[in-house]
């Protein structure tokens, strides 16, 4: 298979995922906007705090489920967790790291205090491998509340102890 053929297969798959999400949104009369050309966001309640811009630390409450309504995780309701964990806020850096790409992208439409949903195609979620209980190529929905938006903490200045010559005990 030539690269162009492979790319067409990938593009067709991405488009079918977006159509699946668009169909879900239309069927459920959801007023969602497209972020870029990949993720859909529904703002249900607009906050008044800072926007979750790129590079800012964001703390959210969330419940995640698939398009069929099957829950896989939450830090709001422990009965919706497949793998039990604490109920602390989930933190990540908007547009940079700490979550799936769809969340990193979609969160930039929210302000601190906002509540809403992010609809994420699998290509911006867990993709072909999935992440049990999330199936391979499964699109996801996250109900979220943005609790915190703030700058990243200052990093201490000085030598990096992990770099040669940076060991404070004088060794390498």
PDB file of C-alpha atoms in Angstrom:
ATOM      1  CA  UNK A   1       0.000   0.000   0.000  1.00  0.00           C
ATOM      2  CA  UNK A   2       1.439   3.356  -1.001  1.00  0.00           C
ATOM      3  CA  UNK A   3       1.681   6.170   1.527  1.00  0.00           C
ATOM      4  CA  UNK A   4      -1.063   8.135  -0.247  1.00  0.00           C
ATOM      5  CA  UNK A   5      -3.408   5.140   0.013  1.00  0.00           C
ATOM      6  CA  UNK A   6      -2.570   4.706   3.694  1.00  0.00           C
ATOM      7  CA  UNK A   7      -3.151   8.413   4.348  1.00  0.00           C
ATOM      8  CA  UNK A   8      -6.545   8.183   2.631  1.00  0.00           C
ATOM      9  CA  UNK A   9      -7.550   5.282   4.904  1.00  0.00           C
ATOM     10  CA  UNK A  10      -6.524   7.307   7.965  1.00  0.00           C
ATOM     11  CA  UNK A  11      -8.347  10.430   6.743  1.00  0.00           C
ATOM     12  CA  UNK A  12     -11.494   8.408   5.974  1.00  0.00           C
ATOM     13  CA  UNK A  13     -11.413   6.912   9.473  1.00  0.00           C
ATOM     14  CA  UNK A  14     -11.011  10.344  11.095  1.00  0.00           C
ATOM     15  CA  UNK A  15     -13.904  11.696   9.038  1.00  0.00           C
ATOM     16  CA  UNK A  16     -16.141   8.742   9.984  1.00  0.00           C
ATOM     17  CA  UNK A  17     -15.403   9.387  13.674  1.00  0.00           C
ATOM     18  CA  UNK A  18     -16.305  13.054  13.344  1.00  0.00           C
ATOM     19  CA  UNK A  19     -19.533  12.130  11.545  1.00  0.00           C
ATOM     20  CA  UNK A  20     -20.360   9.683  14.365  1.00  0.00           C
ATOM     21  CA  UNK A  21     -19.917  12.444  16.948  1.00  0.00           C
ATOM     22  CA  UNK A  22     -21.873  14.948  14.825  1.00  0.00           C
ATOM     23  CA  UNK A  23     -24.720  12.413  14.547  1.00  0.00           C
ATOM     24  CA  UNK A  24     -24.711  11.913  18.351  1.00  0.00           C
ATOM     25  CA  UNK A  25     -24.777  15.687  18.914  1.00  0.00           C
ATOM     26  CA  UNK A  26     -27.641  16.198  16.439  1.00  0.00           C
ATOM     27  CA  UNK A  27     -29.669  13.232  17.771  1.00  0.00           C
ATOM     28  CA  UNK A  28     -29.403  14.576  21.327  1.00  0.00           C
ATOM     29  CA  UNK A  29     -30.055  18.247  20.378  1.00  0.00           C
ATOM     30  CA  UNK A  30     -26.725  19.366  21.814  1.00  0.00           C
ATOM     31  CA  UNK A  31     -25.456  22.829  20.959  1.00  0.00           C
ATOM     32  CA  UNK A  32     -21.750  22.149  20.528  1.00  0.00           C
ATOM     33  CA  UNK A  33     -19.063  24.021  18.641  1.00  0.00           C
ATOM     34  CA  UNK A  34     -16.159  22.511  16.799  1.00  0.00           C
ATOM     35  CA  UNK A  35     -12.699  23.329  18.133  1.00  0.00           C
ATOM     36  CA  UNK A  36     -10.415  23.334  15.122  1.00  0.00           C
ATOM     37  CA  UNK A  37     -11.652  20.480  12.965  1.00  0.00           C
ATOM     38  CA  UNK A  38     -11.412  17.690  15.507  1.00  0.00           C
ATOM     39  CA  UNK A  39     -13.082  18.167  18.905  1.00  0.00           C
ATOM     40  CA  UNK A  40     -16.568  19.355  19.853  1.00  0.00           C
ATOM     41  CA  UNK A  41     -17.288  21.407  22.964  1.00  0.00           C
ATOM     42  CA  UNK A  42     -20.567  22.259  24.662  1.00  0.00           C
ATOM     43  CA  UNK A  43     -20.452  25.049  27.235  1.00  0.00           C
ATOM     44  CA  UNK A  44     -23.423  24.458  29.539  1.00  0.00           C
ATOM     45  CA  UNK A  45     -22.568  27.137  32.087  1.00  0.00           C
ATOM     46  CA  UNK A  46     -20.008  29.856  31.364  1.00  0.00           C
ATOM     47  CA  UNK A  47     -17.578  30.669  34.150  1.00  0.00           C
ATOM     48  CA  UNK A  48     -16.193  34.105  34.916  1.00  0.00           C
ATOM     49  CA  UNK A  49     -12.584  33.199  35.685  1.00  0.00           C
ATOM     50  CA  UNK A  50      -9.564  33.090  33.402  1.00  0.00           C
ATOM     51  CA  UNK A  51      -9.657  31.164  30.123  1.00  0.00           C
ATOM     52  CA  UNK A  52      -7.779  27.855  30.130  1.00  0.00           C
ATOM     53  CA  UNK A  53      -5.205  29.137  27.623  1.00  0.00           C
ATOM     54  CA  UNK A  54      -2.202  27.228  26.354  1.00  0.00           C
ATOM     55  CA  UNK A  55       0.434  26.615  28.998  1.00  0.00           C
ATOM     56  CA  UNK A  56      -1.829  27.234  32.003  1.00  0.00           C
ATOM     57  CA  UNK A  57      -2.390  24.624  34.698  1.00  0.00           C
ATOM     58  CA  UNK A  58      -6.015  23.475  34.683  1.00  0.00           C
ATOM     59  CA  UNK A  59      -7.786  21.527  37.445  1.00  0.00           C
ATOM     60  CA  UNK A  60     -11.081  19.849  36.559  1.00  0.00           C
ATOM     61  CA  UNK A  61     -13.799  17.625  37.898  1.00  0.00           C
ATOM     62  CA  UNK A  62     -14.857  15.124  35.250  1.00  0.00           C
ATOM     63  CA  UNK A  63     -16.922  12.106  34.363  1.00  0.00           C
ATOM     64  CA  UNK A  64     -15.956  10.175  31.228  1.00  0.00           C
ATOM     65  CA  UNK A  65     -18.126   7.847  29.152  1.00  0.00           C
ATOM     66  CA  UNK A  66     -18.513   6.577  25.593  1.00  0.00           C
ATOM     67  CA  UNK A  67     -21.191   7.463  23.020  1.00  0.00           C
ATOM     68  CA  UNK A  68     -23.335   4.582  24.302  1.00  0.00           C
ATOM     69  CA  UNK A  69     -23.337   6.136  27.791  1.00  0.00           C
ATOM     70  CA  UNK A  70     -21.039   3.554  29.420  1.00  0.00           C
ATOM     71  CA  UNK A  71     -18.962   5.221  32.161  1.00  0.00           C
ATOM     72  CA  UNK A  72     -15.249   4.509  32.490  1.00  0.00           C
ATOM     73  CA  UNK A  73     -13.988   7.098  34.986  1.00  0.00           C
ATOM     74  CA  UNK A  74     -14.903  10.007  37.241  1.00  0.00           C
ATOM     75  CA  UNK A  75     -13.441  12.121  39.995  1.00  0.00           C
ATOM     76  CA  UNK A  76     -16.939  13.259  40.955  1.00  0.00           C
ATOM     77  CA  UNK A  77     -18.811   9.958  41.448  1.00  0.00           C
ATOM     78  CA  UNK A  78     -16.899   6.847  42.544  1.00  0.00           C
ATOM     79  CA  UNK A  79     -19.706   4.578  41.289  1.00  0.00           C
ATOM     80  CA  UNK A  80     -18.702   5.611  37.741  1.00  0.00           C
ATOM     81  CA  UNK A  81     -15.068   4.508  38.184  1.00  0.00           C
ATOM     82  CA  UNK A  82     -13.917   1.216  36.715  1.00  0.00           C
ATOM     83  CA  UNK A  83     -10.531   1.496  38.421  1.00  0.00           C
ATOM     84  CA  UNK A  84     -11.066   2.992  41.865  1.00  0.00           C
ATOM     85  CA  UNK A  85      -9.045   6.113  42.796  1.00  0.00           C
ATOM     86  CA  UNK A  86      -9.300   9.275  44.861  1.00  0.00           C
ATOM     87  CA  UNK A  87     -11.616  12.142  44.051  1.00  0.00           C
ATOM     88  CA  UNK A  88      -8.951  14.860  43.762  1.00  0.00           C
ATOM     89  CA  UNK A  89      -9.023  17.393  40.954  1.00  0.00           C
ATOM     90  CA  UNK A  90      -7.403  16.219  37.729  1.00  0.00           C
ATOM     91  CA  UNK A  91      -4.624  18.609  36.664  1.00  0.00           C
ATOM     92  CA  UNK A  92      -2.987  19.057  33.274  1.00  0.00           C
ATOM     93  CA  UNK A  93      -1.402  21.820  31.182  1.00  0.00           C
ATOM     94  CA  UNK A  94      -3.735  23.192  28.485  1.00  0.00           C
ATOM     95  CA  UNK A  95      -2.568  22.493  24.905  1.00  0.00           C
ATOM     96  CA  UNK A  96       0.638  20.862  26.241  1.00  0.00           C
ATOM     97  CA  UNK A  97       0.581  17.756  28.432  1.00  0.00           C
ATOM     98  CA  UNK A  98      -1.033  15.621  31.072  1.00  0.00           C
ATOM     99  CA  UNK A  99      -4.147  14.392  29.272  1.00  0.00           C
ATOM    100  CA  UNK A 100      -5.339  13.043  25.928  1.00  0.00           C
ATOM    101  CA  UNK A 101      -4.911  15.450  23.013  1.00  0.00           C
ATOM    102  CA  UNK A 102      -8.654  16.032  22.670  1.00  0.00           C
ATOM    103  CA  UNK A 103      -8.877  17.251  26.269  1.00  0.00           C
ATOM    104  CA  UNK A 104      -5.788  19.443  25.847  1.00  0.00           C
ATOM    105  CA  UNK A 105      -7.405  21.072  22.807  1.00  0.00           C
ATOM    106  CA  UNK A 106     -11.024  21.272  23.958  1.00  0.00           C
ATOM    107  CA  UNK A 107     -10.285  22.765  27.369  1.00  0.00           C
ATOM    108  CA  UNK A 108      -9.111  26.007  25.728  1.00  0.00           C
ATOM    109  CA  UNK A 109     -12.777  26.968  25.153  1.00  0.00           C
ATOM    110  CA  UNK A 110     -13.506  26.925  28.896  1.00  0.00           C
ATOM    111  CA  UNK A 111     -13.064  29.493  31.670  1.00  0.00           C
ATOM    112  CA  UNK A 112     -12.549  28.789  35.334  1.00  0.00           C
ATOM    113  CA  UNK A 113     -16.016  28.085  36.710  1.00  0.00           C
ATOM    114  CA  UNK A 114     -17.371  26.754  33.401  1.00  0.00           C
ATOM    115  CA  UNK A 115     -19.271  23.490  33.096  1.00  0.00           C
ATOM    116  CA  UNK A 116     -19.773  21.564  29.898  1.00  0.00           C
ATOM    117  CA  UNK A 117     -18.835  18.619  27.736  1.00  0.00           C
ATOM    118  CA  UNK A 118     -15.975  17.722  25.444  1.00  0.00           C
ATOM    119  CA  UNK A 119     -16.591  15.201  22.654  1.00  0.00           C
ATOM    120  CA  UNK A 120     -13.319  13.514  21.632  1.00  0.00           C
ATOM    121  CA  UNK A 121     -12.765  11.230  18.638  1.00  0.00           C
ATOM    122  CA  UNK A 122     -10.575   8.210  19.372  1.00  0.00           C
ATOM    123  CA  UNK A 123      -7.770   9.611  17.220  1.00  0.00           C
ATOM    124  CA  UNK A 124      -7.399  12.347  19.864  1.00  0.00           C
ATOM    125  CA  UNK A 125      -8.183  10.000  22.753  1.00  0.00           C
ATOM    126  CA  UNK A 126      -6.714   6.552  23.268  1.00  0.00           C
ATOM    127  CA  UNK A 127      -6.743   5.519  19.587  1.00  0.00           C
ATOM    128  CA  UNK A 128      -6.238   1.980  18.257  1.00  0.00           C
ATOM    129  CA  UNK A 129      -4.805   0.484  21.464  1.00  0.00           C
ATOM    130  CA  UNK A 130      -7.577   1.850  23.691  1.00  0.00           C
ATOM    131  CA  UNK A 131      -6.997   1.937  27.442  1.00  0.00           C
ATOM    132  CA  UNK A 132      -9.175  -0.694  29.140  1.00  0.00           C
ATOM    133  CA  UNK A 133     -12.000  -0.342  29.829  1.00  0.00           C
ATOM    134  CA  UNK A 134     -11.898   2.104  26.889  1.00  0.00           C
ATOM    135  CA  UNK A 135     -12.101   0.019  23.722  1.00  0.00           C
ATOM    136  CA  UNK A 136      -9.796   0.502  20.731  1.00  0.00           C
ATOM    137  CA  UNK A 137     -10.928   3.388  18.500  1.00  0.00           C
ATOM    138  CA  UNK A 138     -13.647   4.482  20.948  1.00  0.00           C
ATOM    139  CA  UNK A 139     -14.816   8.095  20.906  1.00  0.00           C
ATOM    140  CA  UNK A 140     -15.277   9.680  24.328  1.00  0.00           C
ATOM    141  CA  UNK A 141     -17.368  12.274  26.127  1.00  0.00           C
ATOM    142  CA  UNK A 142     -16.227  14.119  29.240  1.00  0.00           C
ATOM    143  CA  UNK A 143     -18.608  16.109  31.432  1.00  0.00           C
ATOM    144  CA  UNK A 144     -16.330  18.649  33.069  1.00  0.00           C
ATOM    145  CA  UNK A 145     -16.234  21.497  35.528  1.00  0.00           C
ATOM    146  CA  UNK A 146     -13.200  23.764  35.380  1.00  0.00           C
ATOM    147  CA  UNK A 147     -12.324  24.459  39.013  1.00  0.00           C
ATOM    148  CA  UNK A 148      -8.871  26.045  38.649  1.00  0.00           C
ATOM    149  CA  UNK A 149      -6.930  27.861  35.938  1.00  0.00           C
ATOM    150  CA  UNK A 150      -3.568  29.243  36.998  1.00  0.00           C
ATOM    151  CA  UNK A 151       0.018  29.723  35.857  1.00  0.00           C
ATOM    152  CA  UNK A 152       2.412  26.831  36.304  1.00  0.00           C
ATOM    153  CA  UNK A 153       4.377  27.008  39.554  1.00  0.00           C
ATOM    154  CA  UNK A 154       7.786  28.659  39.319  1.00  0.00           C
ATOM    155  CA  UNK A 155      10.612  26.175  38.922  1.00  0.00           C
ATOM    156  CA  UNK A 156      13.537  26.668  41.299  1.00  0.00           C
ATOM    157  CA  UNK A 157      16.580  28.238  39.697  1.00  0.00           C
ATOM    158  CA  UNK A 158      19.957  26.569  39.849  1.00  0.00           C
ATOM    159  CA  UNK A 159      21.690  23.528  38.470  1.00  0.00           C
ATOM    160  CA  UNK A 160      19.667  20.511  37.482  1.00  0.00           C
ATOM    161  CA  UNK A 161      20.779  17.662  39.776  1.00  0.00           C
ATOM    162  CA  UNK A 162      19.983  15.181  37.002  1.00  0.00           C
ATOM    163  CA  UNK A 163      22.564  16.707  34.661  1.00  0.00           C
ATOM    164  CA  UNK A 164      26.318  15.975  34.833  1.00  0.00           C
ATOM    165  CA  UNK A 165      27.937  18.418  37.200  1.00  0.00           C
ATOM    166  CA  UNK A 166      24.573  19.321  38.704  1.00  0.00           C
ATOM    167  CA  UNK A 167      24.837  16.992  41.698  1.00  0.00           C
ATOM    168  CA  UNK A 168      24.904  19.134  44.841  1.00  0.00           C
ATOM    169  CA  UNK A 169      27.144  16.515  46.497  1.00  0.00           C
ATOM    170  CA  UNK A 170      29.902  17.131  43.963  1.00  0.00           C
ATOM    171  CA  UNK A 171      29.646  13.816  42.051  1.00  0.00           C
ATOM    172  CA  UNK A 172      28.669  13.244  38.469  1.00  0.00           C
TER     173      UNK A 172
END
